[in-house]
XYZ file of C-alpha atoms in Angstrom:
410
model
C 29.457 -15.419 -20.208
C 31.170 -12.291 -18.911
C 34.830 -12.280 -17.991
C 35.051 -10.644 -14.565
C 38.221 -8.744 -15.334
C 36.889 -7.373 -18.612
C 33.682 -6.228 -16.934
C 35.580 -4.679 -14.027
C 37.770 -2.740 -16.457
C 34.685 -1.378 -18.199
C 33.119 -0.393 -14.903
C 36.233 1.423 -13.760
C 36.484 3.251 -17.068
C 32.834 4.289 -16.954
C 32.648 4.948 -13.226
C 33.437 8.661 -13.193
C 31.292 9.363 -16.255
C 28.464 7.210 -14.908
C 28.477 8.821 -11.486
C 27.976 12.290 -12.945
C 25.453 11.098 -15.514
C 23.377 9.125 -13.036
C 23.200 12.075 -10.667
C 21.962 14.287 -13.498
C 19.351 11.708 -14.490
C 18.137 11.213 -10.943
C 17.844 14.962 -10.351
C 15.922 15.423 -13.591
C 13.433 12.741 -12.541
C 13.238 14.286 -9.071
C 12.454 17.771 -10.395
C 9.680 16.421 -12.621
C 7.771 13.829 -10.580
C 4.675 12.136 -11.993
C 2.196 9.914 -10.188
C 0.544 6.566 -10.870
C -0.026 6.010 -14.609
C 0.441 9.697 -15.521
C 4.133 9.286 -16.347
C 4.343 10.544 -19.923
C 7.395 12.764 -19.442
C 9.222 10.227 -17.290
C 8.532 7.365 -19.690
C 9.683 9.412 -22.682
C 12.920 10.333 -20.888
C 13.591 6.683 -20.025
C 12.846 5.530 -23.578
C 15.175 8.162 -25.017
C 18.051 7.053 -22.792
C 17.551 3.394 -23.660
C 17.563 4.200 -27.377
C 20.762 6.195 -26.908
C 22.363 3.016 -25.514
C 21.327 1.099 -28.636
C 18.558 -0.988 -27.063
C 15.327 -2.086 -28.680
C 12.615 -0.023 -26.979
C 8.908 -0.647 -26.580
C 6.753 2.154 -25.196
C 3.131 2.106 -24.103
C 3.408 -1.321 -22.483
C 0.332 -2.338 -20.481
C -2.944 -4.118 -21.184
C -5.204 -1.443 -19.676
C -3.262 1.814 -19.240
C -0.225 1.307 -21.484
C 2.391 3.491 -19.782
C 5.310 1.090 -19.234
C 8.661 1.111 -21.044
C 10.767 -1.956 -21.866
C 14.287 -1.938 -23.269
C 15.680 -5.165 -24.696
C 19.381 -5.962 -25.014
C 20.283 -9.061 -27.019
C 23.618 -10.644 -26.270
C 26.113 -11.903 -28.773
C 25.339 -15.547 -28.010
C 22.163 -17.547 -27.310
C 21.002 -17.896 -23.730
C 18.222 -17.311 -21.241
C 16.302 -14.088 -20.540
C 16.791 -11.972 -17.397
C 14.483 -9.096 -16.474
C 15.593 -6.125 -14.352
C 12.870 -3.778 -13.127
C 12.588 -0.198 -11.824
C 9.500 1.812 -10.834
C 8.728 5.265 -12.252
C 5.920 6.847 -10.217
C 6.122 9.472 -7.479
C 3.779 10.213 -4.574
C 1.214 12.978 -3.862
C 3.410 14.452 -1.098
C 4.622 18.065 -0.847
C 8.428 18.074 -0.614
C 10.048 19.821 2.357
C 13.679 19.475 1.265
C 15.538 22.673 0.393
C 17.799 21.308 -2.350
C 18.669 22.532 -5.871
C 16.803 19.584 -7.402
C 13.649 20.057 -5.305
C 10.406 18.906 -6.924
C 9.008 21.447 -9.343
C 5.495 20.027 -9.036
C 3.609 21.311 -6.016
C 2.259 18.488 -3.891
C 4.154 15.735 -5.696
C 7.601 14.289 -4.968
C 9.740 11.185 -5.302
C 9.467 10.246 -1.634
C 10.137 6.541 -2.191
C 13.359 6.565 -4.206
C 11.890 5.671 -7.589
C 13.887 8.491 -9.186
C 17.029 6.760 -7.943
C 15.806 3.327 -9.032
C 15.345 4.566 -12.606
C 18.807 6.141 -12.696
C 20.402 2.952 -11.328
C 18.732 0.733 -13.914
C 19.626 3.120 -16.742
C 23.229 3.002 -15.522
C 23.158 -0.783 -15.675
C 21.693 -0.626 -19.175
C 24.532 1.670 -20.241
C 27.217 -0.694 -18.913
C 25.622 -3.883 -20.203
C 25.015 -2.343 -23.639
C 28.774 -1.946 -23.997
C 29.217 -5.618 -23.116
C 26.590 -7.011 -25.471
C 29.013 -9.055 -27.553
C 30.037 -10.947 -24.407
C 26.480 -11.502 -23.203
C 24.738 -14.828 -23.582
C 20.991 -14.418 -23.783
C 18.732 -11.394 -23.409
C 18.344 -8.682 -20.790
C 14.992 -6.885 -20.459
C 14.945 -3.537 -18.630
C 11.393 -2.904 -17.411
C 10.340 0.557 -16.214
C 6.974 0.348 -14.504
C 4.349 2.993 -13.630
C 1.912 2.856 -10.700
C 3.866 0.811 -8.184
C 2.413 2.970 -5.406
C -1.211 2.119 -6.094
C -3.842 0.953 -8.547
C -6.619 2.423 -10.673
C -9.902 0.954 -11.762
C -9.727 -0.369 -15.319
C -12.657 -0.483 -17.748
C -13.420 -4.057 -16.729
C -13.811 -2.947 -13.083
C -10.590 -4.534 -11.832
C -8.087 -2.592 -9.765
C -4.823 -2.574 -11.711
C -1.314 -1.602 -10.590
C 1.528 -0.889 -12.990
C 3.087 -4.295 -12.472
C -0.144 -6.136 -13.172
C -0.816 -3.960 -16.229
C 2.541 -4.797 -17.790
C 2.427 -8.484 -16.848
C -1.023 -8.866 -18.373
C 0.447 -7.402 -21.577
C 2.997 -10.242 -21.710
C 6.012 -8.652 -20.021
C 7.119 -11.925 -18.430
C 6.665 -14.119 -21.492
C 9.912 -16.026 -21.987
C 11.594 -14.524 -18.887
C 13.686 -17.009 -16.868
C 14.798 -14.848 -13.935
C 13.934 -11.393 -12.581
C 15.481 -8.934 -10.146
C 14.668 -5.559 -8.546
C 16.012 -3.431 -5.721
C 14.807 -0.662 -3.427
C 16.632 2.109 -1.572
C 16.103 1.326 2.113
C 16.907 3.929 4.808
C 16.444 1.354 7.583
C 19.720 -0.286 6.503
C 23.109 1.488 6.729
C 24.510 3.094 3.607
C 26.730 0.761 1.638
C 24.985 -2.458 2.615
C 22.504 -4.739 0.887
C 19.935 -7.021 2.489
C 18.110 -9.962 0.916
C 15.437 -12.240 2.348
C 15.653 -15.934 1.528
C 11.839 -16.229 1.452
C 9.207 -13.662 2.463
C 10.441 -10.094 2.060
C 7.288 -7.945 2.018
C 3.648 -8.321 2.902
C 0.612 -8.624 0.676
C -0.608 -5.012 0.711
C -4.319 -4.846 -0.088
C -5.945 -1.472 -0.802
C -9.648 -1.009 -0.104
C -12.346 1.607 -0.579
C -15.699 1.510 1.192
C -18.476 3.931 0.215
C -21.567 4.364 2.404
C -24.845 5.776 1.090
C -27.321 7.464 3.415
C -29.972 10.181 3.362
C -29.156 13.815 4.046
C -31.121 15.814 6.563
C -31.181 18.627 9.130
C -29.224 18.279 12.368
C -32.440 19.080 14.210
C -34.275 16.085 12.700
C -31.742 13.248 12.630
C -34.534 10.642 12.776
C -35.502 11.622 9.227
C -31.993 11.075 7.856
C -29.481 8.243 7.471
C -26.037 9.382 8.635
C -23.316 8.158 6.262
C -20.572 9.814 8.317
C -21.625 7.879 11.410
C -21.603 4.662 9.370
C -18.000 5.356 8.393
C -17.024 6.099 11.990
C -18.502 2.834 13.207
C -16.817 0.992 10.338
C -13.399 2.207 11.505
C -13.946 0.715 14.949
C -15.522 -2.511 13.712
C -12.737 -3.160 11.212
C -10.050 -2.734 13.848
C -11.965 -5.247 15.996
C -11.996 -7.667 13.055
C -8.210 -7.504 12.734
C -7.873 -8.311 16.441
C -10.434 -11.124 16.522
C -10.321 -12.879 13.142
C -6.568 -13.285 12.484
C -4.246 -15.751 14.144
C -2.415 -13.599 16.736
C 0.855 -15.327 15.792
C 0.505 -14.140 12.195
C 1.756 -10.599 11.381
C -0.887 -8.205 10.148
C -1.834 -4.539 10.258
C -4.751 -2.463 8.955
C -4.694 1.332 8.656
C -6.961 4.007 7.205
C -5.776 6.703 4.828
C -8.693 8.970 3.930
C -12.240 9.750 5.087
C -14.526 11.996 3.068
C -18.082 12.831 4.110
C -20.657 15.603 4.020
C -20.875 18.995 2.401
C -22.130 21.311 5.171
C -21.474 21.861 8.875
C -25.165 21.642 9.811
C -26.348 18.888 7.450
C -26.211 15.137 7.986
C -23.883 13.522 5.443
C -25.627 11.741 2.596
C -22.492 9.840 1.597
C -19.072 8.933 2.909
C -16.012 7.173 1.569
C -13.161 5.642 3.511
C -9.928 4.190 2.110
C -7.083 2.254 3.623
C -4.888 -0.799 3.366
C -4.137 -3.975 5.231
C -0.934 -5.995 5.155
C -0.643 -9.727 5.842
C 1.368 -12.578 4.302
C -0.764 -15.635 3.633
C -3.169 -15.630 0.677
C -5.901 -17.192 2.814
C -5.576 -14.332 5.307
C -5.821 -11.744 2.522
C -9.198 -13.233 1.602
C -10.307 -13.613 5.233
C -9.730 -9.928 5.991
C -11.456 -8.893 2.767
C -14.504 -10.950 3.730
C -14.515 -9.432 7.233
C -14.450 -5.909 5.784
C -17.290 -6.703 3.390
C -19.437 -8.314 6.102
C -18.988 -5.469 8.568
C -19.612 -2.768 5.981
C -22.817 -4.466 4.852
C -24.013 -5.036 8.427
C -23.353 -1.433 9.450
C -25.104 -0.047 6.367
C -28.117 -2.307 6.964
C -28.355 -1.352 10.645
C -28.624 2.338 9.688
C -30.977 1.727 6.793
C -28.371 2.767 4.225
C -26.243 1.077 1.594
C -22.568 0.414 0.878
C -20.150 -0.525 -1.862
C -16.695 -2.075 -1.383
C -13.767 -2.207 -3.786
C -10.414 -3.989 -3.304
C -7.028 -4.306 -4.931
C -5.924 -7.587 -3.394
C -2.243 -7.770 -2.504
C 0.350 -10.491 -3.045
C 3.177 -11.155 -0.616
C 6.665 -10.686 -2.018
C 8.490 -14.001 -1.659
C 11.987 -14.468 -3.045
C 13.077 -17.653 -4.739
C 15.695 -19.299 -2.489
C 18.251 -19.889 -5.238
C 17.807 -16.385 -6.646
C 18.167 -14.915 -3.145
C 21.564 -16.608 -2.749
C 22.513 -15.255 -6.170
C 21.520 -11.741 -5.094
C 23.547 -12.057 -1.879
C 26.566 -13.123 -3.924
C 26.070 -10.123 -6.193
C 25.860 -7.882 -3.132
C 29.027 -9.372 -1.670
C 30.859 -8.685 -4.923
C 29.772 -5.025 -4.900
C 29.831 -4.173 -1.181
C 31.970 -6.866 0.454
C 30.876 -10.127 2.059
C 30.344 -8.607 5.496
C 27.994 -5.949 4.076
C 25.727 -8.319 2.132
C 23.276 -9.484 4.764
C 20.575 -12.148 4.775
C 17.505 -10.593 6.403
C 15.161 -12.535 8.656
C 12.284 -10.184 9.501
C 10.105 -9.276 6.500
C 8.643 -5.808 6.058
C 4.932 -5.041 6.314
C 5.323 -2.632 3.418
C 4.025 -3.866 0.074
C 5.527 -4.109 -3.411
C 3.902 -5.202 -6.634
C 7.163 -6.806 -7.731
C 5.491 -9.636 -5.804
C 3.417 -10.219 -8.948
C 6.589 -10.825 -10.950
C 7.948 -13.272 -8.380
C 4.678 -15.171 -8.327
C 5.275 -16.133 -11.966
C 9.070 -16.089 -12.428
C 11.930 -17.017 -10.060
C 13.783 -13.973 -8.817
C 14.811 -11.804 -5.902
C 14.173 -8.359 -4.451
C 17.065 -6.640 -2.659
C 17.089 -3.804 -0.108
C 19.853 -1.311 -0.848
C 20.972 0.381 2.376
C 20.620 4.172 2.091
C 20.587 5.284 5.731
C 23.107 7.938 6.806
C 23.152 10.577 9.545
C 21.983 13.186 7.052
C 19.598 10.911 5.116
C 17.616 9.185 7.823
C 14.003 10.071 7.010
C 11.784 7.084 6.226
C 10.174 6.274 2.916
C 7.100 8.380 2.071
C 8.320 11.226 4.313
C 8.269 14.770 2.816
C 11.993 15.079 3.605
C 13.077 11.707 2.243
C 16.260 11.947 0.159
C 19.279 9.816 -0.676
C 23.042 10.175 -0.695
C 23.634 10.159 -4.444
C 26.717 7.978 -4.115
C 24.115 5.228 -3.870
C 23.288 5.522 -7.576
C 26.480 3.943 -8.860
C 26.270 1.199 -6.251
C 22.752 0.332 -7.376
C 23.810 0.249 -11.031
C 26.693 -2.071 -10.131
C 24.347 -4.344 -8.189
C 22.083 -4.759 -11.228
C 25.093 -5.546 -13.421
C 26.512 -7.969 -10.898
C 23.180 -9.762 -10.630
C 23.370 -10.448 -14.372
C 26.964 -11.618 -14.026
C 26.147 -13.994 -11.154
C 23.112 -15.312 -13.032
C 25.343 -16.097 -16.014
C 27.577 -18.150 -13.741
C 25.141 -19.860 -11.388
C 22.241 -20.539 -13.705
C 24.467 -21.709 -16.558
C 22.686 -19.354 -18.880
C 25.198 -19.587 -21.701
């Protein structure tokens, strides 16, 4: 088990060096964003840093896509296994910030803070690697691709980065897991933790309609796939209003609509994508069934066809004991009055939910909101105050320390 004073001395000694190093790491990730599973450069950078800290490193982790990175730190004494996780992927958003570390990839940026999450976890790995002789048990540092979405695997399933790594055995032997997220809705220098539900089950869907192309002057000889999609939008919104308990939170939104090839030709095909966010597993399935029924009915009424595809979401629900542990870790880093239990869950989604479905753990919201950094996640001007990086690294380290105490992991 760690000695608090020894750990604090190490942190103070490393603090200045860490702060500069973490800023450099975060800016490097920010300049070179990569999306979904296409994270070769990012993964190689992460693996190189972990090796420099003396960790065992496994690259290419994932059953289907194989783009995850895992660093393993073995303590000096036997004990349990704790997993700390960060996400690596960026978003297809064109950055509008005028900063020296602006994205160098047109149309892609780290608009969700994953660049910061990686730097924070690497900072924790650096500190904990210097304490390995005092550690009881094993720490796994998991760096995950494709948190922001999923791709279709060869078996037809829709796979996110978390699912890909878990199906490859990432959680085998893990006793406790933890992750955090920069959160501009909370003030800078605070941390919030839910004692149960923290985030919704975010389900992604794609509906493709098939019709028959034709001339605008002879619509009776065609089957309009664009019109099918338009009716589907309305019908699906009606389903959300009429088929879900009005006391249960839920929202459905559309992201893209593609149809047609010419101004004066009826569209032969259309495709619409979106997501819906609810909490209960039964409601996830109920909304999926409603989407499938309405798509099929609309296609049949026009004389066309349709195909639906889903990546079903899982609600992120913290383990109660782990949530208290995370709040204690936050109090140690930020002060008791700035470590806050949160009551209202977010309708955003997170595939760390898949980890928590199998292993006890907690997900913390790291307050990043300031007067100059107030843009929401996924905004083209999202950015963070880089003083947050050291605080996030400390929170990871403190989570391990509190776990050593409270879970008697020695």
